[in-house]
PDB file of C-alpha atoms in Angstrom:
ATOM      1  CA  MET A1396      -9.848  16.342 -16.410  1.00  0.00           C
ATOM      2  CA  PRO A1397      -6.874  19.017 -17.906  1.00  0.00           C
ATOM      3  CA  MET A1398      -4.297  15.940 -19.542  1.00  0.00           C
ATOM      4  CA  ALA A1399      -1.604  17.971 -17.445  1.00  0.00           C
ATOM      5  CA  ASP A1400      -3.285  17.191 -14.189  1.00  0.00           C
ATOM      6  CA  HIS A1401      -4.920  13.232 -14.905  1.00  0.00           C
ATOM      7  CA  ARG A1402      -0.842  12.180 -15.607  1.00  0.00           C
ATOM      8  CA  CYS A1403       0.065  13.863 -12.308  1.00  0.00           C
ATOM      9  CA  MET A1404      -2.975  12.001 -10.306  1.00  0.00           C
ATOM     10  CA  GLN A1405      -1.534   8.286 -12.540  1.00  0.00           C
ATOM     11  CA  ALA A1406       1.544   8.840 -10.800  1.00  0.00           C
ATOM     12  CA  ILE A1407       0.861   9.782  -7.073  1.00  0.00           C
ATOM     13  CA  ARG A1408      -0.957   6.629  -7.286  1.00  0.00           C
ATOM     14  CA  ILE A1409       1.915   4.214  -9.479  1.00  0.00           C
ATOM     15  CA  VAL A1410       4.060   5.653  -7.584  1.00  0.00           C
ATOM     16  CA  ALA A1411       2.413   5.637  -3.884  1.00  0.00           C
ATOM     17  CA  PHE A1412       1.930   2.013  -4.082  1.00  0.00           C
ATOM     18  CA  LEU A1413       0.507  -0.140  -7.342  1.00  0.00           C
ATOM     19  CA  LEU A1414       3.905   0.169  -8.910  1.00  0.00           C
ATOM     20  CA  LEU A1415       5.570  -1.574  -5.812  1.00  0.00           C
ATOM     21  CA  ALA A1416       4.008  -4.997  -6.395  1.00  0.00           C
ATOM     22  CA  VAL A1417       5.636  -4.339 -10.307  1.00  0.00           C
ATOM     23  CA  LEU A1418       9.081  -3.337 -10.091  1.00  0.00           C
ATOM     24  CA  GLY A1419      10.369  -3.344  -6.252  1.00  0.00           C
ATOM     25  CA  GLY A1420      13.759  -2.098  -6.674  1.00  0.00           C
ATOM     26  CA  CYS A1421      15.675  -0.068  -3.930  1.00  0.00           C
ATOM     27  CA  LEU A1422      12.041   0.824  -3.374  1.00  0.00           C
ATOM     28  CA  GLU A1423      11.607   1.940   0.800  1.00  0.00           C
ATOM     29  CA  MET A1424       7.665   2.989   1.846  1.00  0.00           C
ATOM     30  CA  GLU A1425       6.658   3.249   5.417  1.00  0.00           C
ATOM     31  CA  GLN A1426       3.317   3.778   5.941  1.00  0.00           C
ATOM     32  CA  THR A1427       0.335   4.047   8.752  1.00  0.00           C
ATOM     33  CA  ILE A1428      -2.858   4.515   9.046  1.00  0.00           C
ATOM     34  CA  THR A1429      -4.485   5.911  12.321  1.00  0.00           C
ATOM     35  CA  LEU A1430      -8.323   4.833  12.523  1.00  0.00           C
ATOM     36  CA  GLU A1431     -10.178   7.311  15.219  1.00  0.00           C
ATOM     37  CA  ALA A1432     -13.048   5.975  17.356  1.00  0.00           C
ATOM     38  CA  ASP A1433     -15.241   7.756  15.147  1.00  0.00           C
ATOM     39  CA  GLY A1434     -14.170   7.136  11.936  1.00  0.00           C
ATOM     40  CA  SER A1435     -11.739  10.174  11.083  1.00  0.00           C
ATOM     41  CA  GLY A1436      -8.117   9.279  10.425  1.00  0.00           C
ATOM     42  CA  LYS A1437      -4.220  10.139   9.186  1.00  0.00           C
ATOM     43  CA  GLN A1438      -2.140   8.588   6.464  1.00  0.00           C
ATOM     44  CA  VAL A1439       1.509   9.013   6.626  1.00  0.00           C
ATOM     45  CA  MET A1440       3.379   7.885   4.258  1.00  0.00           C
ATOM     46  CA  LYS A1441       7.519   7.831   3.962  1.00  0.00           C
ATOM     47  CA  MET A1442       8.836   6.459   0.801  1.00  0.00           C
ATOM     48  CA  ALA A1443      12.478   7.079  -0.619  1.00  0.00           C
ATOM     49  CA  MET A1444      13.995   5.128  -4.090  1.00  0.00           C
ATOM     50  CA  ARG A1445      16.603   5.722  -6.519  1.00  0.00           C
ATOM     51  CA  GLU A1446      16.687   8.051  -9.195  1.00  0.00           C
ATOM     52  CA  THR A1447      17.307   5.140 -11.545  1.00  0.00           C
ATOM     53  CA  THR A1448      13.871   3.608 -10.190  1.00  0.00           C
ATOM     54  CA  LEU A1449      12.203   6.531 -11.618  1.00  0.00           C
ATOM     55  CA  ALA A1450      13.729   6.359 -14.639  1.00  0.00           C
ATOM     56  CA  ASP A1451      12.187   2.678 -14.668  1.00  0.00           C
ATOM     57  CA  ILE A1452       8.912   3.822 -13.299  1.00  0.00           C
ATOM     58  CA  ALA A1453       8.475   5.969 -16.668  1.00  0.00           C
ATOM     59  CA  ARG A1454       9.602   3.453 -19.133  1.00  0.00           C
ATOM     60  CA  ALA A1455       6.970   1.836 -17.827  1.00  0.00           C
ATOM     61  CA  SER A1456       3.891   4.233 -17.888  1.00  0.00           C
ATOM     62  CA  ALA A1457       5.163   4.470 -21.584  1.00  0.00           C
ATOM     63  CA  ALA A1458       4.855   1.255 -22.411  1.00  0.00           C
ATOM     64  CA  ALA A1459       1.663   0.386 -20.378  1.00  0.00           C
ATOM     65  CA  GLU A1460      -0.233   3.885 -22.102  1.00  0.00           C
ATOM     66  CA  LEU A1461       1.477   3.621 -25.277  1.00  0.00           C
ATOM     67  CA  GLY A1462       3.720   6.863 -24.994  1.00  0.00           C
ATOM     68  CA  ALA A1463       0.775   8.858 -22.713  1.00  0.00           C
ATOM     69  CA  ALA A1464       3.305   8.519 -19.745  1.00  0.00           C
ATOM     70  CA  PRO A1465       2.628  10.221 -16.752  1.00  0.00           C
ATOM     71  CA  ASN A1466       5.235  11.943 -14.445  1.00  0.00           C
ATOM     72  CA  PRO A1467       6.470   9.349 -11.966  1.00  0.00           C
ATOM     73  CA  LYS A1468       7.691  12.468  -9.945  1.00  0.00           C
ATOM     74  CA  ALA A1469       4.507  14.255  -9.314  1.00  0.00           C
ATOM     75  CA  VAL A1470       4.786  12.495  -5.971  1.00  0.00           C
ATOM     76  CA  PHE A1471       7.975  14.589  -4.430  1.00  0.00           C
ATOM     77  CA  ASP A1472       5.018  17.906  -5.972  1.00  0.00           C
ATOM     78  CA  LYS A1473       3.405  19.051  -3.258  1.00  0.00           C
ATOM     79  CA  GLU A1474       0.812  21.343  -4.933  1.00  0.00           C
ATOM     80  CA  LEU A1475      -0.048  18.122  -7.292  1.00  0.00           C
ATOM     81  CA  VAL A1476       0.013  16.139  -4.586  1.00  0.00           C
ATOM     82  CA  GLY A1477      -2.817  18.592  -2.213  1.00  0.00           C
ATOM     83  CA  ARG A1478      -5.112  18.973  -5.422  1.00  0.00           C
ATOM     84  CA  GLU A1479      -5.175  15.098  -5.649  1.00  0.00           C
ATOM     85  CA  LEU A1480      -5.390  14.736  -2.023  1.00  0.00           C
ATOM     86  CA  GLU A1481      -8.592  17.077  -1.495  1.00  0.00           C
ATOM     87  CA  ALA A1482     -10.016  16.360  -4.354  1.00  0.00           C
ATOM     88  CA  THR A1483     -10.379  12.983  -2.930  1.00  0.00           C
ATOM     89  CA  GLY A1484     -11.761  14.716   0.712  1.00  0.00           C
ATOM     90  CA  PHE A1485      -8.439  14.372   2.166  1.00  0.00           C
ATOM     91  CA  LYS A1486      -6.364  17.389   3.296  1.00  0.00           C
ATOM     92  CA  LEU A1487      -2.291  17.619   3.479  1.00  0.00           C
ATOM     93  CA  VAL A1488      -1.028  18.797   6.485  1.00  0.00           C
ATOM     94  CA  GLU A1489       2.289  18.270   5.335  1.00  0.00           C
ATOM     95  CA  HIS A1490       4.860  17.376   2.632  1.00  0.00           C
ATOM     96  CA  LYS A1491       8.832  17.155   2.899  1.00  0.00           C
ATOM     97  CA  ALA A1492      10.544  16.340  -0.481  1.00  0.00           C
ATOM     98  CA  LYS A1493      14.195  15.986  -0.998  1.00  0.00           C
ATOM     99  CA  ALA A1494      16.494  15.111  -2.939  1.00  0.00           C
ATOM    100  CA  GLU A1495      19.990  14.073  -2.532  1.00  0.00           C
ATOM    101  CA  GLY A1496      22.702  11.296  -2.390  1.00  0.00           C
ATOM    102  CA  GLY A1497      21.323   9.903  -5.960  1.00  0.00           C
ATOM    103  CA  LYS A1498      17.153   9.156  -3.794  1.00  0.00           C
ATOM    104  CA  ARG A1499      14.130  10.887  -3.994  1.00  0.00           C
ATOM    105  CA  SER A1500      12.499  11.143  -0.630  1.00  0.00           C
ATOM    106  CA  VAL A1501       9.440  12.306   0.718  1.00  0.00           C
ATOM    107  CA  ASP A1502       7.565  12.647   3.177  1.00  0.00           C
ATOM    108  CA  LEU A1503       3.913  12.912   3.583  1.00  0.00           C
ATOM    109  CA  THR A1504       0.638  13.134   6.147  1.00  0.00           C
ATOM    110  CA  ALA A1505      -2.935  13.401   5.212  1.00  0.00           C
ATOM    111  CA  THR A1506      -6.298  13.585   7.627  1.00  0.00           C
ATOM    112  CA  PHE A1507      -9.575  12.132   6.189  1.00  0.00           C
ATOM    113  CA  ALA A1508     -12.989  12.507   8.426  1.00  0.00           C
ATOM    114  CA  ASP A1509     -14.613   9.559   7.367  1.00  0.00           C
ATOM    115  CA  PHE A1510     -14.209   5.729   6.593  1.00  0.00           C
ATOM    116  CA  ALA A1511     -15.527   6.327   3.306  1.00  0.00           C
ATOM    117  CA  THR A1512     -12.725   8.877   2.663  1.00  0.00           C
ATOM    118  CA  LEU A1513      -9.554   6.691   3.941  1.00  0.00           C
ATOM    119  CA  ALA A1514     -11.267   4.067   1.392  1.00  0.00           C
ATOM    120  CA  LYS A1515     -10.987   6.120  -1.523  1.00  0.00           C
ATOM    121  CA  SER A1516      -7.120   7.745  -0.427  1.00  0.00           C
ATOM    122  CA  PRO A1517      -4.601   7.612  -4.014  1.00  0.00           C
ATOM    123  CA  LEU A1518      -2.011   6.620  -1.591  1.00  0.00           C
ATOM    124  CA  CYS A1519      -2.687   3.172  -1.928  1.00  0.00           C
ATOM    125  CA  GLY A1520      -3.739   3.639  -5.441  1.00  0.00           C
ATOM    126  CA  SER A1521      -7.020   2.747  -7.015  1.00  0.00           C
ATOM    127  CA  ALA A1522      -7.117  -1.057  -7.105  1.00  0.00           C
ATOM    128  CA  ALA A1523      -7.274  -1.031  -3.417  1.00  0.00           C
ATOM    129  CA  GLU A1524     -10.174  -2.128  -1.807  1.00  0.00           C
ATOM    130  CA  TRP A1525     -11.202  -1.151   2.171  1.00  0.00           C
ATOM    131  CA  THR A1526     -13.787  -2.840   4.143  1.00  0.00           C
ATOM    132  CA  LEU A1527     -15.418  -2.234   7.955  1.00  0.00           C
ATOM    133  CA  THR A1528     -16.756  -4.607   9.531  1.00  0.00           C
ATOM    134  CA  ALA A1529     -18.685  -5.504  12.473  1.00  0.00           C
ATOM    135  CA  GLY A1530     -16.253  -8.556  14.081  1.00  0.00           C
ATOM    136  CA  PRO A1531     -17.006 -12.159  14.975  1.00  0.00           C
ATOM    137  CA  LYS A1532     -18.076 -10.703  18.250  1.00  0.00           C
ATOM    138  CA  ALA A1533     -20.369  -8.185  20.076  1.00  0.00           C
ATOM    139  CA  GLY A1534     -18.368  -5.116  20.226  1.00  0.00           C
ATOM    140  CA  THR A1535     -15.597  -5.861  18.183  1.00  0.00           C
ATOM    141  CA  ALA A1536     -14.704  -4.017  14.643  1.00  0.00           C
ATOM    142  CA  LYS A1537     -13.210  -5.554  11.910  1.00  0.00           C
ATOM    143  CA  LEU A1538     -10.489  -3.928   9.813  1.00  0.00           C
ATOM    144  CA  THR A1539      -9.517  -5.199   5.808  1.00  0.00           C
ATOM    145  CA  LEU A1540      -7.404  -3.578   3.227  1.00  0.00           C
ATOM    146  CA  TYR A1541      -6.597  -5.484   0.021  1.00  0.00           C
ATOM    147  CA  PRO A1542      -4.214  -3.562  -1.905  1.00  0.00           C
ATOM    148  CA  GLN A1543      -5.224  -5.210  -5.266  1.00  0.00           C
ATOM    149  CA  GLY A1544      -8.491  -5.843  -4.470  1.00  0.00           C
ATOM    150  CA  ARG A1545     -10.307  -8.779  -3.076  1.00  0.00           C
ATOM    151  CA  LYS A1546     -10.227 -10.590  -6.366  1.00  0.00           C
ATOM    152  CA  ALA A1547      -6.993 -10.020  -7.382  1.00  0.00           C
ATOM    153  CA  TRP A1548      -6.115 -11.836  -3.205  1.00  0.00           C
ATOM    154  CA  GLY A1549      -8.034 -14.509  -3.807  1.00  0.00           C
ATOM    155  CA  ASP A1550      -6.788 -15.522  -7.587  1.00  0.00           C
ATOM    156  CA  ALA A1551      -3.085 -15.278  -5.549  1.00  0.00           C
ATOM    157  CA  ARG A1552      -3.664 -17.086  -2.749  1.00  0.00           C
ATOM    158  CA  ALA A1553      -5.187 -19.634  -5.283  1.00  0.00           C
ATOM    159  CA  LYS A1554      -2.210 -19.491  -7.250  1.00  0.00           C
ATOM    160  CA  ALA A1555       0.169 -19.698  -4.878  1.00  0.00           C
ATOM    161  CA  GLU A1556      -1.611 -22.977  -3.017  1.00  0.00           C
ATOM    162  CA  SER A1557      -1.316 -24.398  -7.065  1.00  0.00           C
ATOM    163  CA  MET A1558       2.412 -23.435  -6.597  1.00  0.00           C
ATOM    164  CA  LYS A1559       2.936 -26.349  -3.878  1.00  0.00           C
ATOM    165  CA  THR A1560       2.323 -29.145  -6.066  1.00  0.00           C
ATOM    166  CA  ASP A1561       2.484 -28.121  -9.598  1.00  0.00           C
ATOM    167  CA  VAL A1562       5.837 -26.779 -11.281  1.00  0.00           C
ATOM    168  CA  ASP A1563       5.395 -24.025 -13.300  1.00  0.00           C
ATOM    169  CA  ALA A1564       8.523 -23.111 -15.721  1.00  0.00           C
ATOM    170  CA  VAL A1565       7.344 -20.285 -16.958  1.00  0.00           C
ATOM    171  CA  ALA A1566       6.502 -18.669 -13.166  1.00  0.00           C
ATOM    172  CA  ALA A1567      10.024 -20.174 -11.945  1.00  0.00           C
ATOM    173  CA  ASP A1568      11.224 -17.793 -15.205  1.00  0.00           C
ATOM    174  CA  PHE A1569       9.267 -14.986 -13.530  1.00  0.00           C
ATOM    175  CA  PHE A1570      10.628 -15.207 -10.145  1.00  0.00           C
ATOM    176  CA  ARG A1571      14.281 -15.535 -11.141  1.00  0.00           C
ATOM    177  CA  LYS A1572      13.546 -12.349 -13.250  1.00  0.00           C
ATOM    178  CA  LYS A1573      11.949 -10.777 -10.332  1.00  0.00           C
ATOM    179  CA  GLN A1574      14.198 -11.582  -7.747  1.00  0.00           C
ATOM    180  CA  GLU A1575      17.278  -9.185  -9.331  1.00  0.00           C
ATOM    181  CA  GLN A1576      14.745  -6.883  -8.934  1.00  0.00           C
ATOM    182  CA  LEU A1577      14.216  -6.883  -5.783  1.00  0.00           C
ATOM    183  CA  SER A1578      17.531  -5.546  -4.437  1.00  0.00           C
ATOM    184  CA  GLY A1579      16.604  -3.152  -1.774  1.00  0.00           C
ATOM    185  CA  LEU A1580      11.871  -3.441  -1.420  1.00  0.00           C
ATOM    186  CA  ASP A1581      11.698  -3.130   2.438  1.00  0.00           C
ATOM    187  CA  LEU A1582       7.321  -2.320   3.058  1.00  0.00           C
ATOM    188  CA  THR A1583       6.113  -1.279   6.203  1.00  0.00           C
ATOM    189  CA  LEU A1584       2.120  -1.261   6.513  1.00  0.00           C
ATOM    190  CA  ARG A1585       1.087  -0.089  10.199  1.00  0.00           C
ATOM    191  CA  PHE A1586      -2.596   0.050  11.133  1.00  0.00           C
ATOM    192  CA  LYS A1587      -3.209   2.170  14.543  1.00  0.00           C
ATOM    193  CA  VAL A1588      -7.102   1.397  15.346  1.00  0.00           C
ATOM    194  CA  PRO A1589      -8.979   2.724  18.005  1.00  0.00           C
ATOM    195  CA  GLY A1590      -9.461  -0.478  20.186  1.00  0.00           C
ATOM    196  CA  ASN A1591      -6.680  -3.328  21.255  1.00  0.00           C
ATOM    197  CA  VAL A1592      -6.272  -5.219  18.861  1.00  0.00           C
ATOM    198  CA  LEU A1593      -7.494  -9.289  19.058  1.00  0.00           C
ATOM    199  CA  VAL A1594      -6.572 -10.885  16.097  1.00  0.00           C
ATOM    200  CA  TRP A1595      -4.411 -10.487  12.726  1.00  0.00           C
ATOM    201  CA  THR A1596      -3.658 -11.563   9.823  1.00  0.00           C
ATOM    202  CA  ALA A1597      -0.712 -14.261   9.878  1.00  0.00           C
ATOM    203  CA  ASN A1598       1.108 -11.256   7.499  1.00  0.00           C
ATOM    204  CA  MET A1599       1.034  -8.786  10.344  1.00  0.00           C
ATOM    205  CA  GLU A1600       2.199  -9.118  13.752  1.00  0.00           C
ATOM    206  CA  LYS A1601       1.328  -6.919  16.035  1.00  0.00           C
ATOM    207  CA  THR A1602       3.454  -4.285  17.353  1.00  0.00           C
ATOM    208  CA  GLY A1603       1.060  -2.688  19.680  1.00  0.00           C
ATOM    209  CA  ASP A1604      -1.695  -2.537  21.954  1.00  0.00           C
ATOM    210  CA  GLN A1605      -3.607  -1.143  19.431  1.00  0.00           C
ATOM    211  CA  GLU A1606      -1.643  -1.647  16.445  1.00  0.00           C
ATOM    212  CA  VAL A1607      -0.253  -3.837  13.910  1.00  0.00           C
ATOM    213  CA  THR A1608       2.480  -3.665  11.168  1.00  0.00           C
ATOM    214  CA  ALA A1609       3.185  -5.837   8.307  1.00  0.00           C
ATOM    215  CA  ARG A1610       6.944  -5.527   6.449  1.00  0.00           C
ATOM    216  CA  ILE A1611       8.032  -6.922   3.464  1.00  0.00           C
ATOM    217  CA  THR A1612      11.455  -7.284   2.738  1.00  0.00           C
ATOM    218  CA  ALA A1613      13.629  -8.479  -0.724  1.00  0.00           C
ATOM    219  CA  GLU A1614      15.157 -10.861   1.628  1.00  0.00           C
ATOM    220  CA  GLN A1615      11.133 -12.960   2.464  1.00  0.00           C
ATOM    221  CA  ILE A1616      10.660 -13.231  -0.681  1.00  0.00           C
ATOM    222  CA  LYS A1617      12.334 -16.882  -1.212  1.00  0.00           C
ATOM    223  CA  THR A1618       9.943 -18.644  -3.232  1.00  0.00           C
ATOM    224  CA  PRO A1619       7.365 -18.109  -6.180  1.00  0.00           C
ATOM    225  CA  ALA A1620       4.682 -18.505  -4.123  1.00  0.00           C
ATOM    226  CA  GLU A1621       5.695 -16.372  -1.597  1.00  0.00           C
ATOM    227  CA  LEU A1622       6.296 -13.623  -4.538  1.00  0.00           C
ATOM    228  CA  VAL A1623       2.817 -14.051  -5.523  1.00  0.00           C
ATOM    229  CA  ARG A1624       1.229 -13.923  -2.251  1.00  0.00           C
ATOM    230  CA  ARG A1625       2.614 -10.627  -1.438  1.00  0.00           C
ATOM    231  CA  LEU A1626       1.708  -8.680  -5.196  1.00  0.00           C
ATOM    232  CA  ALA A1627      -2.254  -9.287  -3.894  1.00  0.00           C
ATOM    233  CA  PRO A1628      -2.323  -9.410  -0.355  1.00  0.00           C
ATOM    234  CA  ARG A1629      -5.115  -9.025   2.316  1.00  0.00           C
ATOM    235  CA  TYR A1630      -4.254  -7.480   5.390  1.00  0.00           C
ATOM    236  CA  GLU A1631      -6.881  -7.438   8.135  1.00  0.00           C
ATOM    237  CA  VAL A1632      -6.953  -6.593  11.992  1.00  0.00           C
ATOM    238  CA  VAL A1633     -10.190  -7.282  14.479  1.00  0.00           C
ATOM    239  CA  PHE A1634     -10.239  -4.949  17.468  1.00  0.00           C
ATOM    240  CA  ASP A1635     -12.288  -4.470  20.307  1.00  0.00           C
ATOM    241  CA  ALA A1636     -15.299  -1.603  19.255  1.00  0.00           C
ATOM    242  CA  LYS A1637     -17.599  -1.263  22.152  1.00  0.00           C
ATOM    243  CA  ASP A1638     -16.053   2.571  23.279  1.00  0.00           C
ATOM    244  CA  CYS A1639     -16.555   3.553  19.162  1.00  0.00           C
ATOM    245  CA  LYS A1640     -18.649   4.827  16.995  1.00  0.00           C
ATOM    246  CA  LEU A1641     -17.645   3.550  13.117  1.00  0.00           C
ATOM    247  CA  PRO A1642     -19.515   3.439  10.355  1.00  0.00           C
ATOM    248  CA  LEU A1643     -19.684  -0.346  10.294  1.00  0.00           C
ATOM    249  CA  ASP A1644     -21.079  -2.277   7.484  1.00  0.00           C
TER     250      ASP A1644
END
């Protein structure tokens, strides 16, 4: 793969999801994943951030990659986004980007033919892990997303629990610094599933018969433990799947 394309693909992943846990900073993002009864569906992303945040991303990328920094503005380029999505089996059906008032924004919609393709979505970051399994009762299914991976979620959960009793000066100092960066953070993740919602994780709300939504804002993160949990969450929903033909594991 040519180096230029490789860097653009890295940039899309960084801006689209992984960077949210690292920088924050006046970043607004809303993602809606719609899963149909046959496992196909669509992913819609709306994102806005300040130009200054983009500059922070470029600096952080340069530091992480020893100077071989990807272009953080690639997600706003329709051709580059379409190329990466198509490489993973998605089809880009809409992409609208604009720059005004010191902000960049993008609205995009991409479709996928099956769940295996969704599991490779570059819009969720390269560390994300998806599972679609049979639910706890016959005729139900369970959809799970670990944005930073299953292991990261388990580690974060254990760390957050230990913080309830252990005073960690390093973690407390890290949290204070992060709080300064989180101003303006507003993230929404929504699942629309092909059957009535039955059970969902505590970090989500039922917002429709077949819909659950998670939202993270800077104001919600008040302790180091809350920050740790939100850096590597798990989102899960159990729904009625008796009329579906899903590829359940």
